[in-house]
CSV table of C-alpha atoms in Angstrom, one decimal:
chain,number,residue,atom,x,y,z
C,1,MET,CA,-32.2,17.4,23.1
C,2,ILE,CA,-35.2,19.1,24.6
C,3,GLU,CA,-36.3,22.5,23.4
C,4,LEU,CA,-39.2,24.8,24.7
C,5,ASP,CA,-39.6,28.1,23.0
C,6,GLY,CA,-42.1,30.4,24.7
C,7,ALA,CA,-44.0,27.6,26.0
C,8,LEU,CA,-47.3,28.6,27.6
C,9,VAL,CA,-49.8,26.6,29.2
C,10,THR,CA,-53.3,28.5,30.4
C,11,ALA,CA,-56.7,27.5,31.1
C,12,TYR,CA,-60.2,28.7,31.6
C,13,ALA,CA,-61.5,29.4,34.9
C,14,PRO,CA,-65.2,30.1,35.2
C,15,GLY,CA,-66.5,33.3,36.4
C,16,PRO,CA,-68.4,34.1,39.5
C,17,ARG,CA,-72.1,31.9,40.1
C,18,GLY,CA,-75.0,34.1,38.4
C,19,ALA,CA,-72.2,36.0,35.7
C,20,ARG,CA,-73.3,36.4,32.3
C,21,ARG,CA,-72.0,33.7,29.8
C,22,GLY,CA,-68.5,34.3,28.7
C,23,ALA,CA,-67.2,35.9,31.7
C,24,GLU,CA,-64.6,33.3,32.5
C,25,ALA,CA,-61.0,34.3,32.9
C,26,VAL,CA,-57.9,32.8,31.3
C,27,VAL,CA,-55.3,31.3,34.0
C,28,THR,CA,-51.8,31.1,33.1
C,29,LEU,CA,-50.8,27.6,34.6
C,30,LEU,CA,-47.1,27.6,33.3
C,31,GLY,CA,-45.0,30.0,31.4
C,32,PRO,CA,-44.0,31.4,29.2
C,33,VAL,CA,-40.9,28.9,29.4
C,34,THR,CA,-37.8,29.2,27.0
C,35,CYS,CA,-35.1,26.8,27.6
C,36,THR,CA,-33.1,23.9,26.2
C,37,LEU,CA,-32.4,20.7,28.1
C,38,ALA,CA,-29.3,18.8,26.8
C,39,GLU,CA,-27.9,17.7,30.2
C,40,ARG,CA,-28.1,14.0,31.0
C,41,ARG,CA,-29.8,14.6,34.6
C,42,VAL,CA,-32.3,17.5,35.1
C,43,ALA,CA,-34.1,18.0,38.1
C,44,VAL,CA,-37.3,20.4,38.6
C,45,VAL,CA,-38.4,21.3,41.8
C,46,GLY,CA,-41.0,23.6,43.3
C,47,ALA,CA,-43.7,23.8,45.6
C,48,ASN,CA,-47.3,22.0,45.3
C,49,GLY,CA,-49.2,23.6,42.6
C,50,SER,CA,-46.1,25.9,41.2
C,51,GLY,CA,-46.5,24.2,37.6
C,52,LYS,CA,-43.8,21.7,37.6
C,53,SER,CA,-46.0,18.9,36.9
C,54,THR,CA,-47.7,20.7,33.9
C,55,PHE,CA,-43.7,21.3,33.0
C,56,ALA,CA,-43.3,17.4,33.0
C,57,ARG,CA,-46.1,16.8,31.0
C,58,LEU,CA,-45.4,19.5,28.3
C,59,LEU,CA,-41.9,17.3,27.8
C,60,ASN,CA,-43.7,14.3,26.1
C,61,GLY,CA,-47.2,15.9,24.9
C,62,LEU,CA,-49.2,15.1,27.8
C,63,THR,CA,-50.2,18.5,27.9
C,64,LEU,CA,-50.1,20.7,24.9
C,65,PRO,CA,-48.8,24.1,24.9
C,66,SER,CA,-51.4,27.2,24.5
C,67,ALA,CA,-49.0,28.9,22.5
C,68,GLY,CA,-45.3,28.6,21.7
C,69,THR,CA,-43.4,25.2,21.2
C,70,VAL,CA,-42.0,22.0,22.7
C,71,ARG,CA,-39.6,20.0,20.7
C,72,VAL,CA,-37.8,16.7,21.5
C,73,GLY,CA,-35.0,15.4,19.0
C,74,GLY,CA,-36.6,18.2,16.5
C,75,LEU,CA,-40.1,16.6,17.0
C,76,ASP,CA,-43.0,19.2,17.9
C,77,THR,CA,-45.2,17.6,20.8
C,78,ALA,CA,-48.3,18.9,19.1
C,79,ARG,CA,-47.8,18.1,15.5
C,80,ASP,CA,-45.8,14.6,16.1
C,81,GLY,CA,-47.3,13.7,19.5
C,82,ALA,CA,-47.2,9.7,19.0
C,83,ALA,CA,-43.4,9.9,17.7
C,84,VAL,CA,-42.7,12.0,20.7
C,85,ARG,CA,-44.3,9.4,23.4
C,86,ARG,CA,-42.5,6.5,21.7
C,87,ARG,CA,-39.2,8.8,22.3
C,88,VAL,CA,-40.0,10.0,26.1
C,89,GLY,CA,-41.2,7.6,28.5
C,90,PHE,CA,-43.3,9.0,31.7
C,91,LEU,CA,-43.4,7.9,35.1
C,92,PHE,CA,-46.1,9.1,37.0
C,93,THR,CA,-46.2,9.7,41.0
C,94,ASP,CA,-48.9,6.8,41.5
C,95,PRO,CA,-48.3,3.6,40.0
C,96,ASP,CA,-51.8,2.8,40.2
C,97,ALA,CA,-52.6,5.4,37.6
C,98,GLN,CA,-50.0,3.5,35.2
C,99,VAL,CA,-50.3,-0.1,35.7
C,100,VAL,CA,-53.2,-1.5,33.9
C,101,MET,CA,-52.7,-5.3,33.7
C,102,PRO,CA,-53.7,-8.1,36.4
C,103,THR,CA,-50.3,-9.2,36.8
C,104,PRO,CA,-46.6,-7.6,36.4
C,105,VAL,CA,-45.7,-9.8,33.5
C,106,GLU,CA,-48.7,-9.2,31.5
C,107,ASP,CA,-48.1,-5.4,32.3
C,108,VAL,CA,-44.7,-5.4,30.8
C,109,ALA,CA,-45.9,-7.3,28.0
C,110,LEU,CA,-48.6,-4.8,27.3
C,111,SER,CA,-45.4,-2.1,26.7
C,112,LEU,CA,-43.6,-4.5,24.6
C,113,ARG,CA,-46.7,-4.9,22.3
C,114,ARG,CA,-46.2,-1.3,21.7
C,115,THR,CA,-42.4,-1.7,20.4
C,116,GLY,CA,-43.6,-4.3,18.1
C,117,VAL,CA,-42.0,-7.4,19.7
C,118,PRO,CA,-43.7,-10.6,18.4
C,119,ALA,CA,-46.4,-12.0,20.6
C,120,ARG,CA,-44.5,-15.4,21.3
C,121,GLN,CA,-41.7,-13.5,22.3
C,122,ARG,CA,-43.3,-11.2,24.6
C,123,ASP,CA,-43.8,-13.1,27.9
C,124,ALA,CA,-40.4,-14.3,27.8
C,125,ARG,CA,-38.6,-10.8,26.9
C,126,ALA,CA,-41.1,-9.4,29.7
C,127,ARG,CA,-40.0,-11.8,32.3
C,128,GLU,CA,-36.3,-10.8,31.4
C,129,TRP,CA,-37.0,-7.3,32.3
C,130,LEU,CA,-38.6,-8.2,35.4
C,131,ALA,CA,-35.6,-10.0,36.4
C,132,ARG,CA,-33.2,-7.0,35.9
C,133,VAL,CA,-35.2,-4.9,38.5
C,134,GLY,CA,-35.5,-7.9,41.0
C,135,LEU,CA,-39.2,-8.7,40.3
C,136,ALA,CA,-38.8,-12.3,38.6
C,137,ASP,CA,-40.0,-13.6,41.4
C,138,ARG,CA,-43.4,-11.5,41.6
C,139,ALA,CA,-44.1,-11.8,38.0
C,140,ASP,CA,-47.2,-13.9,38.2
C,141,LEU,CA,-48.5,-12.2,41.3
C,142,PRO,CA,-51.6,-10.4,41.2
C,143,VAL,CA,-50.5,-6.7,41.0
C,144,ARG,CA,-52.4,-5.6,44.2
C,145,ALA,CA,-50.3,-8.1,46.2
C,146,LEU,CA,-47.1,-6.1,45.5
C,147,SER,CA,-46.2,-3.5,47.8
C,148,GLY,CA,-46.1,0.3,46.7
C,149,GLY,CA,-42.3,0.2,46.0
C,150,GLN,CA,-42.9,-3.0,44.1
C,151,ARG,CA,-45.6,-1.3,42.1
C,152,GLN,CA,-43.6,1.8,41.3
C,153,LEU,CA,-40.8,-0.4,40.1
C,154,LEU,CA,-43.0,-2.3,37.9
C,155,ALA,CA,-44.3,0.7,36.5
C,156,LEU,CA,-40.6,2.0,35.7
C,157,THR,CA,-39.9,-1.4,34.2
C,158,ALA,CA,-42.8,-1.2,31.8
C,159,VAL,CA,-41.7,2.2,30.7
C,160,LEU,CA,-37.9,1.0,30.2
C,161,ALA,CA,-39.2,-2.2,28.4
C,162,THR,CA,-40.2,0.3,25.8
C,163,GLU,CA,-36.5,1.8,25.3
C,164,PRO,CA,-37.4,5.3,25.5
C,165,GLU,CA,-34.6,8.0,24.8
C,166,VAL,CA,-35.7,10.3,27.6
C,167,LEU,CA,-37.5,9.3,30.8
C,168,VAL,CA,-39.8,11.8,32.6
C,169,CYS,CA,-40.3,11.5,36.2
C,170,ASP,CA,-43.1,13.0,38.0
C,171,GLU,CA,-41.9,12.8,41.6
C,172,PRO,CA,-41.4,9.2,41.1
C,173,THR,CA,-40.4,8.4,44.9
C,174,THR,CA,-42.9,10.9,46.8
C,175,LEU,CA,-45.1,7.9,47.8
C,176,LEU,CA,-42.2,5.6,48.7
C,177,ASP,CA,-40.5,4.9,52.1
C,178,LEU,CA,-36.9,5.1,52.4
C,179,ARG,CA,-35.9,1.6,51.4
C,180,TRP,CA,-37.6,1.8,48.1
C,181,ARG,CA,-36.9,5.4,47.6
C,182,ALA,CA,-33.5,4.1,47.2
C,183,VAL,CA,-33.9,1.5,45.2
C,184,VAL,CA,-35.6,3.7,42.4
C,185,ASP,CA,-33.0,6.4,42.9
C,186,ALA,CA,-30.3,3.9,42.6
C,187,LEU,CA,-32.1,2.7,39.0
C,188,LEU,CA,-32.5,6.0,37.9
C,189,ALA,CA,-29.1,7.3,38.4
C,190,ASP,CA,-27.9,4.2,36.5
C,191,LEU,CA,-30.1,4.6,33.4
C,192,PRO,CA,-28.2,5.7,30.2
C,193,GLN,CA,-31.2,8.0,29.0
C,194,GLN,CA,-31.5,11.5,29.8
C,195,VAL,CA,-33.8,11.6,32.8
C,196,VAL,CA,-35.9,15.0,33.9
C,197,GLN,CA,-36.8,14.6,37.5
C,198,VAL,CA,-39.8,16.6,39.2
C,199,THR,CA,-39.1,15.8,43.0
C,200,HIS,CA,-39.3,17.2,46.3
C,201,ASP,CA,-36.5,15.1,47.2
C,202,LEU,CA,-33.6,17.9,47.2
C,203,ASP,CA,-30.9,15.2,48.0
C,204,ALA,CA,-31.8,13.6,44.9
C,205,ALA,CA,-31.9,17.1,43.0
C,206,ALA,CA,-28.5,17.8,44.4
C,207,ARG,CA,-27.0,15.0,42.4
C,208,ALA,CA,-28.4,16.2,39.2
C,209,ASP,CA,-26.5,18.1,36.4
C,210,ARG,CA,-28.8,21.0,36.4
C,211,VAL,CA,-31.9,22.4,38.3
C,212,LEU,CA,-34.9,24.4,37.5
C,213,VAL,CA,-37.0,26.0,40.0
C,214,VAL,CA,-40.9,26.5,39.2
C,215,ASP,CA,-42.8,28.8,41.4
C,216,GLY,CA,-45.8,30.5,40.4
C,217,GLY,CA,-46.3,29.0,36.8
C,218,ARG,CA,-42.6,30.5,36.0
C,219,VAL,CA,-39.2,29.0,36.1
C,220,VAL,CA,-37.4,31.4,38.7
C,221,HIS,CA,-34.0,29.9,38.4
C,222,ASP,CA,-32.2,27.9,36.6
C,223,GLY,CA,-28.8,26.6,37.1
C,224,GLN,CA,-26.4,24.4,38.8
C,225,PRO,CA,-27.7,22.5,41.8
C,226,ALA,CA,-26.1,24.0,44.4
C,227,ALA,CA,-27.2,27.6,43.7
C,228,ALA,CA,-30.3,26.6,42.5
C,229,LEU,CA,-31.4,24.6,45.6
C,230,ALA,CA,-30.3,27.6,47.7
C,231,ALA,CA,-32.5,29.6,46.0
C,232,TYR,CA,-35.5,27.6,45.9
C,233,ARG,CA,-34.9,26.9,50.2
C,234,ALA,CA,-34.9,30.9,50.3
C,235,LEU,CA,-38.4,31.1,47.9
C,236,MET,CA,-39.5,28.5,50.4
C,237,ALA,CA,-38.5,30.4,53.6
C,238,ALA,CA,-40.9,33.2,52.5
C,239,PRO,CA,-44.7,33.7,53.2
C,240,PRO,CA,-46.5,32.6,50.1
C,241,ALA,CA,-47.8,35.5,48.1
C,242,PRO,CA,-51.8,35.7,47.6
C,243,ASP,CA,-52.7,34.7,44.2
C,244,PRO,CA,-54.8,37.4,42.7
C,245,ALA,CA,-56.4,35.6,40.0
C,246,GLY,CA,-57.9,33.2,42.7
C,247,PRO,CA,-58.2,29.4,42.5
C,248,ALA,CA,-57.0,27.8,39.0
C,249,ALA,CA,-57.7,24.7,37.6
C,250,SER,CA,-55.3,21.7,38.5
C,251,PRO,CA,-52.4,21.5,36.2
C,252,ALA,CA,-53.6,17.6,36.2
C,253,GLU,CA,-56.6,18.1,34.4
C,254,VAL,CA,-55.5,20.8,31.8
C,255,VAL,CA,-55.2,19.7,28.3
C,256,THR,CA,-54.9,22.0,25.4
C,257,SER,CA,-56.4,21.4,21.7
C,258,ARG,CA,-54.0,21.7,18.7
C,259,ARG,CA,-55.4,25.0,17.8
C,260,GLY,CA,-54.1,26.5,21.2
C,261,ARG,CA,-57.6,27.1,22.8
C,262,PRO,CA,-57.3,25.7,26.2
C,263,ARG,CA,-60.0,22.9,27.3
C,264,GLN,CA,-60.4,21.0,30.7
C,265,ARG,CA,-61.2,17.4,31.5
C,266,THR,CA,-60.3,15.1,34.1
C,267,THR,CA,-57.6,13.1,32.6
C,268,SER,CA,-56.2,9.5,33.0
C,269,PRO,CA,-53.1,8.1,31.5
C,270,GLY,CA,-54.8,6.3,28.1
C,271,GLN,CA,-52.6,3.3,26.6
C,272,ASP,CA,-50.7,5.9,24.4
C,273,ASP,CA,-49.4,7.3,27.8
C,274,LEU,CA,-48.3,4.5,29.5
C,275,ALA,CA,-44.6,5.3,28.3
């Protein structure tokens, strides 16, 4: 079970050029959000820049709340980050941000190392995982020789090899063609884990048990897919409102400290983030 209690994500935006030091503004990127996610399949939809990726990153501690709490299975993402990431796998939009080893078998074996699989068993176990998703004949090829769909399938396989209890997917099919989108969708649908999927694919969202609509950094609708998607379509049909705060930092660049003070850096997934 995932619990968000007043979870808020903020960042500092620099003041106008020439302004005195300390004139920066605090910008709210998301929240506050309070909800409990217990359904097996949860979809999150919203326009670009709405805050849905920030929401996804909260769920496994890639982004920490500036205020409020996020708990997974009773574990606080701020205090128990490593334990949370062992429970919550994360799949990025772009597999090239996640696949780090030169061959598929080495990449999956790297994930297995994190789970404590003995070194002498990792190669065979990695090949078993690749065979499950139809990549056995690509195990020793250079990753760069794989298609985009195959690389995303590899990234997903490396996450699943860690056997997480929850899988969070941030637009996992956005960069895929229709054929590979169907392959990844079918694989996600058959997983026993709870799956929280950020997506622009409204057909995929319609198959979820629950849909959250994020707009302007807030969850503006939360409910059954039919009603939620109708609300989202109506929202997208309206002209966008101007942002009175001006341009804000990209959610992908925002990290918060354990004390809640927001800070910014350009993030890239470290080894602890690969599952």
